[in-house]
XYZ file of C-alpha atoms in Angstrom:
499
model
C -15.706 54.242 63.258
C -12.808 52.322 61.764
C -10.636 52.516 64.886
C -9.433 49.280 66.358
C -7.843 48.168 69.548
C -5.463 45.202 70.058
C -6.412 42.377 72.303
C -3.683 40.467 73.824
C -3.657 36.673 73.697
C -4.601 34.712 76.693
C -5.434 31.144 78.017
C -9.130 30.394 77.776
C -10.180 27.619 80.373
C -12.004 24.570 78.976
C -15.425 24.514 80.926
C -16.341 21.054 79.703
C -16.074 18.505 76.888
C -19.016 16.651 75.325
C -20.024 14.598 72.262
C -22.708 16.887 71.139
C -22.840 20.681 71.816
C -25.932 22.535 70.836
C -25.716 26.273 70.903
C -29.038 28.090 71.243
C -32.039 26.732 72.941
C -34.759 28.002 70.743
C -37.194 25.696 68.866
C -34.359 24.045 66.914
C -31.694 23.798 69.591
C -34.165 22.449 72.336
C -35.482 19.975 69.899
C -32.016 18.968 68.733
C -30.901 18.116 72.333
C -33.994 16.228 73.216
C -33.916 14.275 69.915
C -30.282 13.339 70.326
C -30.833 12.195 73.965
C -33.771 9.998 72.701
C -31.632 8.719 69.972
C -29.188 7.282 72.492
C -26.625 10.193 72.955
C -25.244 10.339 76.460
C -23.005 13.374 76.624
C -24.917 16.513 75.365
C -24.447 20.032 76.241
C -27.145 22.604 75.593
C -26.068 26.292 75.805
C -28.456 29.121 76.041
C -27.986 32.867 76.473
C -31.156 33.516 78.268
C -32.537 31.776 81.388
C -35.180 29.777 79.543
C -35.730 27.596 76.494
C -37.820 28.414 73.428
C -36.197 31.638 71.847
C -38.984 33.271 69.819
C -41.426 30.550 70.896
C -41.503 31.494 74.554
C -39.325 34.695 74.988
C -40.511 36.453 71.874
C -44.223 35.578 72.529
C -44.966 34.212 69.039
C -47.720 32.256 70.819
C -49.055 30.578 67.590
C -47.560 27.770 65.518
C -49.200 27.694 61.912
C -50.198 25.151 59.322
C -49.345 21.844 60.916
C -51.761 19.949 58.782
C -52.923 19.742 55.154
C -56.348 18.427 54.194
C -57.017 15.752 57.021
C -53.426 14.773 57.764
C -51.123 16.147 60.482
C -47.726 16.563 58.538
C -45.889 18.303 61.370
C -45.677 15.955 64.268
C -42.776 14.584 66.255
C -41.594 16.982 69.047
C -43.690 19.711 67.625
C -46.910 18.062 68.450
C -45.619 16.669 71.592
C -45.428 20.317 73.060
C -49.181 20.678 72.561
C -50.109 17.107 73.724
C -48.230 17.813 76.996
C -49.534 21.472 77.377
C -53.127 20.406 76.772
C -53.397 18.977 80.242
C -53.329 22.476 81.769
C -56.377 24.895 81.455
C -56.318 28.007 79.125
C -52.881 26.866 77.750
C -53.742 25.457 74.164
C -56.425 26.401 71.665
C -56.675 24.725 68.366
C -58.807 22.431 66.205
C -58.142 18.945 67.545
C -56.315 16.404 65.246
C -59.564 14.541 64.665
C -61.224 17.715 63.230
C -58.360 18.833 60.827
C -59.809 18.971 57.213
C -63.309 19.320 58.293
C -65.481 21.394 55.984
C -68.611 21.660 58.174
C -69.714 25.336 57.662
C -70.858 25.468 61.300
C -67.471 24.215 62.401
C -65.664 26.701 60.195
C -67.685 29.592 61.516
C -66.890 28.578 65.025
C -63.063 28.758 64.260
C -62.828 31.736 61.980
C -62.296 34.063 64.831
C -58.861 32.383 65.434
C -56.411 33.439 62.822
C -55.189 30.647 60.565
C -57.270 27.821 62.117
C -59.105 27.845 58.860
C -57.194 27.327 55.616
C -56.147 30.694 54.059
C -57.418 30.577 50.477
C -57.831 33.898 48.706
C -55.770 32.827 45.630
C -56.691 30.987 42.399
C -56.950 27.209 42.839
C -57.008 27.151 46.483
C -58.777 24.256 48.165
C -62.147 24.812 49.799
C -62.093 26.148 53.349
C -61.222 23.529 55.987
C -59.985 23.460 59.624
C -56.164 23.509 60.084
C -54.099 22.511 62.958
C -52.784 25.959 63.970
C -52.023 26.013 67.637
C -52.255 28.938 70.138
C -50.369 28.420 73.395
C -49.367 30.210 76.515
C -45.647 30.897 76.415
C -44.859 30.817 79.996
C -46.409 27.487 80.373
C -44.328 26.100 77.405
C -41.190 27.489 79.317
C -41.995 25.161 82.087
C -42.649 22.282 79.893
C -39.502 22.685 77.837
C -37.534 22.550 81.068
C -39.368 19.431 82.116
C -38.511 17.776 78.723
C -34.828 18.400 79.340
C -34.985 17.231 83.055
C -36.470 13.894 81.815
C -33.120 13.421 80.190
C -30.947 14.989 82.676
C -28.555 11.898 82.651
C -27.729 12.769 78.958
C -28.210 16.513 78.679
C -26.411 19.229 80.581
C -27.866 22.749 80.353
C -25.832 25.953 80.565
C -28.152 28.868 80.894
C -26.951 32.466 80.636
C -24.135 31.200 78.432
C -23.688 33.101 75.113
C -21.712 30.987 72.446
C -19.649 33.707 70.573
C -16.824 32.038 68.508
C -16.337 28.718 66.895
C -13.031 26.807 67.574
C -11.503 25.316 64.350
C -8.806 23.011 63.502
C -8.528 23.392 59.743
C -11.979 22.739 58.245
C -13.113 20.843 61.418
C -15.133 22.609 64.210
C -13.886 21.389 67.587
C -16.021 23.514 70.055
C -17.088 26.889 70.989
C -15.898 29.949 73.010
C -18.714 31.325 75.186
C -19.318 34.240 77.420
C -21.012 34.189 80.944
C -20.816 35.758 84.334
C -17.887 33.412 84.996
C -15.947 35.054 82.064
C -14.931 33.658 78.772
C -14.529 29.969 78.585
C -14.652 27.213 76.061
C -16.626 23.966 75.407
C -14.969 21.299 73.302
C -17.243 18.954 71.321
C -17.017 16.188 68.721
C -20.110 17.617 66.900
C -21.528 21.117 67.210
C -25.011 22.282 66.266
C -25.384 25.998 65.557
C -28.961 26.763 66.618
C -28.366 30.388 67.231
C -31.110 31.377 64.438
C -28.757 34.076 63.111
C -25.789 31.822 62.154
C -23.605 33.418 64.836
C -21.261 30.518 64.636
C -21.302 29.158 60.945
C -20.812 32.735 59.621
C -17.445 32.684 61.289
C -16.268 29.450 59.950
C -15.724 30.463 56.311
C -18.723 28.294 55.001
C -20.707 30.198 52.474
C -23.716 32.069 53.789
C -25.943 35.048 52.869
C -27.614 37.813 54.472
C -31.015 39.548 53.966
C -31.378 40.341 50.209
C -34.000 42.981 50.501
C -36.106 44.951 52.974
C -39.375 44.045 51.485
C -40.273 40.607 52.595
C -41.651 39.275 56.123
C -38.216 38.020 56.834
C -36.690 41.346 56.691
C -38.840 42.598 59.588
C -38.375 42.674 63.298
C -40.890 42.759 66.131
C -41.387 43.319 69.834
C -44.545 41.279 70.755
C -46.792 42.216 73.619
C -50.111 41.338 75.086
C -53.311 43.283 75.986
C -55.432 42.070 78.923
C -58.975 43.102 79.881
C -60.320 42.523 76.501
C -63.183 40.399 74.852
C -61.880 38.598 71.839
C -65.193 37.311 70.746
C -66.860 40.734 70.831
C -63.942 42.059 68.745
C -64.485 39.403 66.143
C -68.192 39.976 66.075
C -67.374 43.686 65.480
C -65.093 42.873 62.745
C -67.734 40.757 60.966
C -70.443 43.494 61.364
C -68.166 46.289 60.270
C -65.849 45.045 57.351
C -65.014 48.576 56.173
C -64.233 49.780 59.522
C -62.213 46.730 60.137
C -60.152 47.334 56.965
C -59.614 50.920 58.108
C -58.424 49.764 61.597
C -55.413 48.208 60.104
C -54.353 51.488 58.542
C -55.084 53.523 61.519
C -53.204 51.269 63.976
C -50.285 51.404 61.660
C -50.518 55.199 61.711
C -50.712 55.254 65.462
C -47.710 52.826 65.943
C -45.601 54.094 63.014
C -45.385 50.470 61.796
C -47.610 47.656 60.893
C -49.292 46.409 64.027
C -52.052 43.888 64.567
C -53.930 42.304 67.380
C -54.307 38.550 67.332
C -56.004 35.983 69.457
C -54.521 33.746 72.398
C -55.904 30.766 74.237
C -57.791 33.115 76.456
C -60.698 35.402 75.412
C -59.700 38.173 77.759
C -56.108 38.515 76.455
C -54.808 39.153 72.931
C -51.262 39.393 71.551
C -50.116 42.255 69.460
C -47.758 41.367 66.570
C -45.796 43.990 64.626
C -43.476 44.224 61.616
C -40.743 46.864 61.485
C -39.753 46.897 57.949
C -36.268 46.689 56.549
C -34.546 45.740 59.769
C -31.814 43.104 60.462
C -31.941 41.377 63.729
C -28.164 41.069 63.998
C -27.618 44.874 63.936
C -27.400 46.716 67.211
C -29.190 49.827 65.909
C -32.079 47.795 64.260
C -32.563 45.811 67.547
C -32.419 48.881 69.727
C -34.898 50.907 67.551
C -37.376 47.912 67.405
C -37.538 47.451 71.033
C -37.587 51.224 71.947
C -40.053 52.295 69.147
C -42.510 49.509 70.019
C -42.619 50.328 73.664
C -42.955 53.992 72.964
C -46.173 53.401 71.084
C -47.876 50.709 73.289
C -49.946 52.971 75.424
C -51.047 54.823 72.236
C -52.271 51.771 70.645
C -54.083 50.611 73.822
C -55.768 53.914 74.142
C -56.720 54.025 70.481
C -58.403 50.604 70.843
C -60.225 51.629 74.058
C -61.752 54.728 72.380
C -62.617 53.135 68.962
C -63.767 49.703 69.953
C -65.171 50.010 73.464
C -67.361 46.881 73.048
C -64.150 44.883 73.110
C -61.353 47.067 74.621
C -63.072 49.472 76.991
C -61.126 47.812 79.939
C -57.946 47.077 78.006
C -54.446 47.383 79.634
C -50.927 46.310 78.810
C -50.783 42.695 80.146
C -47.023 42.023 79.572
C -44.225 42.622 77.056
C -42.101 39.945 75.495
C -38.726 39.649 77.200
C -36.783 39.300 73.959
C -36.642 40.776 70.590
C -38.934 39.173 67.774
C -36.589 37.889 65.181
C -37.404 36.638 61.727
C -34.379 36.326 59.565
C -30.802 37.674 59.062
C -28.050 35.342 58.038
C -28.858 32.321 55.905
C -26.798 29.181 55.357
C -25.790 28.466 51.829
C -25.379 24.870 52.491
C -24.950 21.587 50.499
C -28.389 22.246 49.128
C -30.154 25.676 48.794
C -34.115 25.419 48.892
C -35.996 27.461 46.320
C -39.634 28.122 45.307
C -39.049 25.350 42.757
C -39.126 22.959 45.534
C -42.635 24.062 46.365
C -43.667 24.385 42.649
C -42.382 20.935 41.609
C -42.697 18.772 44.660
C -39.066 18.102 44.921
C -38.129 14.629 46.400
C -34.956 14.003 48.282
C -33.212 10.790 49.224
C -31.982 12.673 52.290
C -35.372 14.112 53.400
C -35.484 14.789 57.180
C -38.834 16.671 57.304
C -41.994 16.734 55.207
C -43.955 19.828 56.313
C -46.981 21.548 55.300
C -45.991 25.353 55.166
C -47.593 28.734 54.274
C -46.568 28.766 50.717
C -49.410 29.602 48.450
C -47.565 27.999 45.472
C -48.430 24.525 46.475
C -51.648 25.494 48.509
C -49.727 25.210 51.620
C -49.076 21.502 50.935
C -46.174 19.477 52.419
C -42.628 20.087 50.996
C -39.704 17.899 51.657
C -36.744 19.481 53.477
C -33.387 17.615 52.751
C -30.596 17.043 55.316
C -28.184 18.929 52.983
C -30.185 22.110 53.786
C -28.735 22.015 57.296
C -25.295 20.847 56.273
C -22.619 23.495 55.758
C -20.107 23.350 52.962
C -16.383 23.154 53.572
C -16.787 22.685 57.391
C -16.981 19.298 59.190
C -18.565 18.525 62.679
C -21.251 21.134 62.219
C -25.076 21.211 61.721
C -27.142 24.360 61.123
C -30.898 23.737 61.645
C -33.464 26.508 62.425
C -34.548 29.573 60.864
C -31.168 30.150 59.211
C -31.329 26.928 57.201
C -30.183 26.893 53.680
C -32.803 28.741 51.477
C -32.842 31.538 49.047
C -34.386 34.854 49.669
C -37.927 33.787 48.546
C -38.034 30.258 50.002
C -36.835 31.465 53.476
C -40.264 33.111 54.134
C -41.996 29.816 54.114
C -39.234 27.764 55.844
C -38.024 29.940 58.973
C -41.165 29.533 61.047
C -41.429 27.446 64.323
C -42.447 24.180 62.815
C -39.440 24.040 60.480
C -37.182 24.998 63.324
C -38.421 22.244 65.429
C -38.327 19.736 62.529
C -34.841 20.561 61.481
C -33.668 20.598 64.956
C -35.028 17.299 65.675
C -33.361 15.731 62.706
C -30.038 17.605 63.436
C -30.076 16.046 66.918
C -30.857 12.453 65.583
C -28.043 12.856 62.901
C -25.533 14.110 65.455
C -26.369 11.279 67.842
C -25.999 8.701 65.054
C -22.679 10.161 63.836
C -21.311 10.169 67.322
C -22.335 6.504 67.854
C -21.013 5.403 64.615
C -17.812 7.415 64.830
C -18.400 9.067 61.557
C -18.766 12.785 60.491
C -22.109 14.584 59.790
C -21.256 14.576 56.252
C -20.963 10.824 55.878
C -23.675 9.998 58.487
C -25.939 6.989 57.799
C -28.992 9.011 56.484
C -31.048 5.814 56.363
C -30.581 5.271 60.045
C -31.261 8.826 60.836
C -34.503 8.591 58.954
C -35.622 5.469 60.652
C -34.948 6.997 64.071
C -37.044 10.068 63.173
C -39.880 7.864 62.084
C -39.622 6.130 65.470
C -39.901 9.658 66.899
C -43.196 10.235 65.284
C -41.890 12.218 62.321
C -43.734 11.558 59.035
C -41.326 10.777 56.168
C -42.357 9.972 52.546
C -41.134 6.937 50.942
C -39.449 5.545 54.156
C -40.390 1.920 54.180
C -41.076 2.016 57.974
C -43.260 4.869 57.769
C -45.063 3.947 54.588
C -45.728 0.380 56.072
C -47.219 1.942 59.204
C -49.443 4.529 57.578
C -49.693 4.631 53.726
C -52.517 7.209 53.933
C -50.022 10.101 53.885
C -48.608 9.297 50.437
C -52.194 8.565 49.223
C -53.302 11.930 50.580
C -50.574 13.987 48.542
C -51.039 11.858 45.478
C -54.829 12.210 45.544
C -54.485 16.064 45.998
C -51.479 16.390 43.365
C -49.041 17.684 46.038
C -51.058 20.919 45.925
C -49.784 21.618 42.435
C -53.231 22.477 41.170
C -52.839 26.177 42.087
C -52.442 28.898 39.202
C -48.957 29.777 40.566
C -47.841 26.102 40.286
C -49.240 25.760 36.755
C -47.523 28.895 35.587
C -44.234 27.765 37.097
C -44.441 24.512 35.137
C -45.410 26.308 31.934
C -42.391 28.591 32.368
C -40.141 25.664 32.850
C -41.455 23.949 29.872
C -40.874 27.050 27.703
C -37.239 27.303 29.081
C -36.584 23.657 28.363
C -38.028 23.917 24.942
C -35.778 27.029 24.402
C -32.778 25.283 25.603
C -33.357 22.286 23.339
C -33.792 24.596 20.415
């Protein structure tokens, strides 16, 4: 329909004013608010449309955070690792190789962890390192909801939480963002802010400011899929793994049969408990900002859950004979939609050539096979919009092209860029400068104080030079066939250009 109606103008009450407004309480937004408070900011508002923090992490039941380590080093630390340190005090809440085990190549240790997806390095491509243990963490999402609230309550003097408040429109004065209009049960109101952090994941705010951005480029990649995650109880995961090991042909056929039963790719995966698994799914060619795609994903997934459980009961009774639907994620599983086209756009070349950035804010091991899942530097400019001031955009909508986004929109990168955005906002507010002109060296020093590994930072390197030694010893992961081919292609191109 192209029909429109006219909405008359009206006064919108200002609900509050603050120094830093974070819109979206997912992995990026929650991290931004906590990091800003720990960096000394005192007047922060964290706005979230649901009644809990975490987004996909807690409400989408992702329940696993992958590839936090490379060889024997934990590259993704800071607030990301703090989640699991805090949760590990509670039974059946966290399952992962411990930090002192990462990089272990002991065959018995590898066998003990192979049943838990991604806890052993992926491999399977030319040049991959020998199998070793990886810090991939499985957690209980409802326990994390509690812990994320506790982290905020520890900073109640600095952070004001607005649950059930949906930021819908940016307030602009020229090229400067001055706040956000939001909707709630109290009606339409506004929050004014010196600095706004768009942590909505879908660029709900920056896409309305006029800053360059992109949408999904194709329907083939992981980022072009949606999901509704759910869990099955009454199972025996260890028995299921043993069945898969003993019946490799049947296990391969199972993947196809489950897709046929559900109508879309579906896969049971482990949890911290042996008697519960989670079921991930991938609805192809879906955009999580479109009403029709959101609706179809939710309804189609729920419509087939009983069929999937019944099929597993009948075909693999050794593990699923008593299976039942344990619970269903309360919100849609989202992967990517709008992407920022920021001051720097990350590409596969950053993985293939180990790009180095003076404004690096995170140094993360990822799931890219190009550099054997090695650490890649993420620059501050990848969360910095063009042509708009007082706005930062961390999270799964960060500035990356259609290829690199698949490796950069996972939970660790949301936490890492969110933590950096919070620190940058705090420094800018304290120094009375803009986010474009923030003292990036000061930001980096504070991130190091918050347990974030950063290459070439003097404070970090003085404290632990072994990280730089690790990547140099292992050539930044650029020993793979894919990385070699990328270098050869560039050399040919450079030779042609010189000719």
